[in-house]
Amino acid sequence: MLIWGFVSFYFQKDIMFGFSWAKPVTRKQNPRIYNIVENLCISQGIQPPKVGIIEDDSLNAFATGRKMDDSRIVFTRGLLNTLNDSEVEAVAGHELTHLLNKDCKLMFVGTVVVGVVSLIGEILARSSSRKDENGKGGALVLIGFALLILGNLIYPVLRLAISRKKEYLADLGYL
């Protein structure tokens, strides 16, 4: 678990980029999207993230990365073909706000916390066969089930609420 946590923390942008089949874009390949993202970053005084495109007809975009200097914004081909420049700029601004607010990092840390809580709950819940000489193993099982419920039922709802709030803040452009 520690190895996977380390790998996913330091390589989450590469993992997301690879799993989504996104291809990096240079200014020569797609000056339109590259210039839109670069202009938004210049207006904020920040280094532009790398830009990628997914060859898909859906209308979607996402941002990933722990820090601005190694972050990425990815757009689908359908979004770029359907929206005009001002609409694409609004989507890029939304994704850029996620990066500036470190939303990706927050969601990653939340996921790791849930993983740890669930793992501890699983270990304690399975400890029913290891009762000590005083017969107190049952309390550990109950604590384990409580942690499993917390990690697998309550936290996902909380994570969705946090995610929704972050989406609204990114829509408003709050930094």
mmCIF file of C-alpha atoms in Angstrom:
data_model
loop_
_atom_site.group_PDB
_atom_site.id
_atom_site.type_symbol
_atom_site.label_atom_id
_atom_site.label_comp_id
_atom_site.label_asym_id
_atom_site.label_seq_id
_atom_site.Cartn_x
_atom_site.Cartn_y
_atom_site.Cartn_z
ATOM 1 C CA MET A 1 0.000 0.000 0.000
ATOM 2 C CA LEU A 2 2.866 2.375 0.805
ATOM 3 C CA ILE A 3 4.510 1.668 -2.535
ATOM 4 C CA TRP A 4 1.258 2.263 -4.425
ATOM 5 C CA GLY A 5 0.659 5.467 -2.442
ATOM 6 C CA PHE A 6 4.146 6.713 -3.299
ATOM 7 C CA VAL A 7 3.813 5.830 -6.983
ATOM 8 C CA SER A 8 0.366 7.355 -7.342
ATOM 9 C CA PHE A 9 1.343 10.520 -5.432
ATOM 10 C CA TYR A 10 4.368 11.265 -7.574
ATOM 11 C CA PHE A 11 3.087 9.925 -10.885
ATOM 12 C CA GLN A 12 -0.662 10.661 -10.744
ATOM 13 C CA LYS A 13 -0.507 13.033 -13.704
ATOM 14 C CA ASP A 14 1.286 10.457 -15.826
ATOM 15 C CA ILE A 15 -1.111 7.716 -14.737
ATOM 16 C CA MET A 16 -4.159 9.858 -15.559
ATOM 17 C CA PHE A 17 -2.618 10.947 -18.852
ATOM 18 C CA GLY A 18 -1.902 7.338 -19.814
ATOM 19 C CA PHE A 19 -5.214 5.829 -18.713
ATOM 20 C CA SER A 20 -7.185 8.470 -20.603
ATOM 21 C CA TRP A 21 -5.186 7.892 -23.816
ATOM 22 C CA ALA A 22 -4.361 11.599 -23.918
ATOM 23 C CA LYS A 23 -1.669 12.769 -26.274
ATOM 24 C CA PRO A 24 0.522 15.791 -25.451
ATOM 25 C CA VAL A 25 0.023 18.823 -27.673
ATOM 26 C CA THR A 26 2.601 21.336 -28.790
ATOM 27 C CA ARG A 27 2.033 24.824 -30.136
ATOM 28 C CA LYS A 28 2.740 23.559 -33.674
ATOM 29 C CA GLN A 29 0.207 20.733 -33.434
ATOM 30 C CA ASN A 30 -2.684 22.785 -32.063
ATOM 31 C CA PRO A 31 -1.921 26.500 -31.709
ATOM 32 C CA ARG A 32 -5.553 27.309 -30.857
ATOM 33 C CA ILE A 33 -5.764 25.384 -27.572
ATOM 34 C CA TYR A 34 -2.138 25.960 -26.685
ATOM 35 C CA ASN A 35 -2.537 29.748 -27.033
ATOM 36 C CA ILE A 36 -5.806 29.790 -25.069
ATOM 37 C CA VAL A 37 -4.220 28.019 -22.102
ATOM 38 C CA GLU A 38 -1.020 30.058 -22.332
ATOM 39 C CA ASN A 39 -2.925 33.383 -22.438
ATOM 40 C CA LEU A 40 -4.921 32.435 -19.332
ATOM 41 C CA CYS A 41 -1.702 31.567 -17.511
ATOM 42 C CA ILE A 42 -0.006 34.795 -18.564
ATOM 43 C CA SER A 43 -2.988 36.751 -17.210
ATOM 44 C CA GLN A 44 -2.515 34.997 -13.845
ATOM 45 C CA GLY A 45 1.284 35.233 -13.883
ATOM 46 C CA ILE A 46 1.786 31.481 -13.687
ATOM 47 C CA GLN A 47 3.631 28.885 -15.710
ATOM 48 C CA PRO A 48 1.352 27.150 -18.234
ATOM 49 C CA PRO A 49 0.576 23.482 -17.648
ATOM 50 C CA LYS A 50 1.147 20.920 -20.355
ATOM 51 C CA VAL A 51 -1.821 20.464 -22.664
ATOM 52 C CA GLY A 52 -3.214 17.197 -23.965
ATOM 53 C CA ILE A 53 -5.993 16.027 -26.249
ATOM 54 C CA ILE A 54 -8.040 12.837 -26.104
ATOM 55 C CA GLU A 55 -9.330 11.693 -29.474
ATOM 56 C CA ASP A 56 -12.950 11.271 -28.380
ATOM 57 C CA ASP A 57 -16.198 12.901 -29.500
ATOM 58 C CA SER A 58 -17.471 13.575 -25.968
ATOM 59 C CA LEU A 59 -17.406 17.065 -24.458
ATOM 60 C CA ASN A 60 -15.026 16.790 -21.533
ATOM 61 C CA ALA A 61 -11.867 18.195 -19.966
ATOM 62 C CA PHE A 62 -9.866 17.538 -16.819
ATOM 63 C CA ALA A 63 -6.838 18.807 -14.949
ATOM 64 C CA THR A 64 -4.301 16.784 -13.028
ATOM 65 C CA GLY A 65 -1.074 17.390 -11.161
ATOM 66 C CA ARG A 66 0.216 18.175 -7.682
ATOM 67 C CA LYS A 67 2.112 21.340 -8.591
ATOM 68 C CA MET A 68 1.686 23.888 -11.355
ATOM 69 C CA ASP A 69 5.081 23.101 -12.879
ATOM 70 C CA ASP A 70 4.137 19.461 -13.537
ATOM 71 C CA SER A 71 0.396 19.760 -14.134
ATOM 72 C CA ARG A 72 -1.665 19.002 -17.214
ATOM 73 C CA ILE A 73 -4.961 20.091 -18.700
ATOM 74 C CA VAL A 74 -6.584 17.655 -21.107
ATOM 75 C CA PHE A 75 -9.416 18.344 -23.556
ATOM 76 C CA THR A 76 -11.386 15.945 -25.724
ATOM 77 C CA ARG A 77 -11.441 16.451 -29.469
ATOM 78 C CA GLY A 78 -15.249 16.691 -29.316
ATOM 79 C CA LEU A 79 -15.049 19.648 -26.944
ATOM 80 C CA LEU A 80 -12.535 21.454 -29.144
ATOM 81 C CA ASN A 81 -14.559 20.798 -32.302
ATOM 82 C CA THR A 82 -17.904 21.826 -30.778
ATOM 83 C CA LEU A 83 -17.097 24.920 -28.713
ATOM 84 C CA ASN A 84 -15.916 28.306 -29.944
ATOM 85 C CA ASP A 85 -12.772 29.968 -28.580
ATOM 86 C CA SER A 86 -14.481 31.862 -25.757
ATOM 87 C CA GLU A 87 -16.242 28.693 -24.585
ATOM 88 C CA VAL A 88 -13.007 26.696 -24.704
ATOM 89 C CA GLU A 89 -11.352 29.528 -22.765
ATOM 90 C CA ALA A 90 -14.047 29.222 -20.079
ATOM 91 C CA VAL A 91 -13.444 25.467 -19.816
ATOM 92 C CA ALA A 92 -9.672 26.013 -19.686
ATOM 93 C CA GLY A 93 -10.141 28.661 -16.978
ATOM 94 C CA HIS A 94 -12.264 26.229 -14.970
ATOM 95 C CA GLU A 95 -9.592 23.526 -15.186
ATOM 96 C CA LEU A 96 -6.834 26.020 -14.426
ATOM 97 C CA THR A 97 -8.718 27.062 -11.288
ATOM 98 C CA HIS A 98 -8.711 23.411 -10.161
ATOM 99 C CA LEU A 99 -4.928 23.396 -10.513
ATOM 100 C CA LEU A 100 -4.457 26.706 -8.697
ATOM 101 C CA ASN A 101 -6.691 25.557 -5.847
ATOM 102 C CA LYS A 102 -4.783 22.244 -5.607
ATOM 103 C CA ASP A 103 -8.034 20.295 -5.906
ATOM 104 C CA CYS A 104 -6.257 17.252 -7.393
ATOM 105 C CA LYS A 105 -3.957 17.067 -4.374
ATOM 106 C CA LEU A 106 -6.890 17.374 -1.952
ATOM 107 C CA MET A 107 -8.801 14.549 -3.632
ATOM 108 C CA PHE A 108 -5.680 12.369 -3.691
ATOM 109 C CA VAL A 109 -5.029 12.880 0.031
ATOM 110 C CA GLY A 110 -8.680 12.124 0.761
ATOM 111 C CA THR A 111 -8.485 8.909 -1.222
ATOM 112 C CA VAL A 112 -5.343 7.814 0.621
ATOM 113 C CA VAL A 113 -6.985 8.527 3.992
ATOM 114 C CA VAL A 114 -9.983 6.413 3.005
ATOM 115 C CA GLY A 115 -7.672 3.631 1.864
ATOM 116 C CA VAL A 116 -5.818 3.619 5.166
ATOM 117 C CA VAL A 117 -9.029 3.768 7.229
ATOM 118 C CA SER A 118 -10.549 0.945 5.167
ATOM 119 C CA LEU A 119 -7.385 -1.170 5.415
ATOM 120 C CA ILE A 120 -7.234 -0.773 9.204
ATOM 121 C CA GLY A 121 -10.953 -1.550 9.397
ATOM 122 C CA GLU A 122 -10.475 -4.667 7.277
ATOM 123 C CA ILE A 123 -7.604 -5.872 9.466
ATOM 124 C CA LEU A 124 -9.557 -5.275 12.674
ATOM 125 C CA ALA A 125 -12.773 -6.800 11.308
ATOM 126 C CA ARG A 126 -10.903 -9.965 10.362
ATOM 127 C CA SER A 127 -9.287 -10.209 13.783
ATOM 128 C CA SER A 128 -12.288 -12.049 15.271
ATOM 129 C CA SER A 129 -10.360 -15.319 15.297
ATOM 130 C CA ARG A 130 -7.581 -13.761 17.388
ATOM 131 C CA LYS A 131 -9.290 -13.073 20.695
ATOM 132 C CA ASP A 132 -6.943 -12.530 23.587
ATOM 133 C CA GLU A 133 -7.133 -14.471 26.856
ATOM 134 C CA ASN A 134 -9.644 -11.956 28.285
ATOM 135 C CA GLY A 135 -12.017 -12.427 25.330
ATOM 136 C CA LYS A 136 -11.717 -8.795 24.241
ATOM 137 C CA GLY A 137 -11.216 -9.503 20.536
ATOM 138 C CA GLY A 138 -14.857 -8.651 19.852
ATOM 139 C CA ALA A 139 -14.279 -4.956 20.529
ATOM 140 C CA LEU A 140 -11.637 -4.854 17.808
ATOM 141 C CA VAL A 141 -14.058 -6.442 15.372
ATOM 142 C CA LEU A 142 -16.676 -3.786 16.159
ATOM 143 C CA ILE A 143 -14.102 -1.015 15.722
ATOM 144 C CA GLY A 144 -13.068 -2.635 12.446
ATOM 145 C CA PHE A 145 -16.646 -2.705 11.156
ATOM 146 C CA ALA A 146 -17.111 0.925 12.211
ATOM 147 C CA LEU A 147 -13.998 1.904 10.258
ATOM 148 C CA LEU A 148 -15.179 -0.096 7.245
ATOM 149 C CA ILE A 149 -18.519 1.706 7.329
ATOM 150 C CA LEU A 150 -16.758 5.033 7.705
ATOM 151 C CA GLY A 151 -14.325 4.328 4.885
ATOM 152 C CA ASN A 152 -16.697 2.673 2.436
ATOM 153 C CA LEU A 153 -20.051 4.350 3.025
ATOM 154 C CA ILE A 154 -19.704 7.708 4.738
ATOM 155 C CA TYR A 155 -16.511 9.050 3.188
ATOM 156 C CA PRO A 156 -17.571 8.571 -0.451
ATOM 157 C CA VAL A 157 -20.620 10.755 0.209
ATOM 158 C CA LEU A 158 -18.418 13.337 1.912
ATOM 159 C CA ARG A 159 -15.935 13.175 -0.990
ATOM 160 C CA LEU A 160 -18.745 13.800 -3.476
ATOM 161 C CA ALA A 161 -19.870 16.823 -1.469
ATOM 162 C CA ILE A 162 -16.320 18.230 -1.391
ATOM 163 C CA SER A 163 -15.932 17.545 -5.097
ATOM 164 C CA ARG A 164 -19.206 19.307 -5.892
ATOM 165 C CA LYS A 165 -18.177 22.351 -3.850
ATOM 166 C CA LYS A 166 -14.803 22.468 -5.615
ATOM 167 C CA GLU A 167 -16.588 22.282 -8.977
ATOM 168 C CA TYR A 168 -18.792 25.238 -8.065
ATOM 169 C CA LEU A 169 -15.770 27.240 -6.910
ATOM 170 C CA ALA A 170 -13.932 26.429 -10.137
ATOM 171 C CA ASP A 171 -17.018 27.508 -12.115
ATOM 172 C CA LEU A 172 -16.899 30.838 -10.306
ATOM 173 C CA GLY A 173 -13.159 31.101 -10.882
ATOM 174 C CA TYR A 174 -12.279 31.527 -7.215
ATOM 175 C CA LEU A 175 -8.590 31.141 -6.637
#
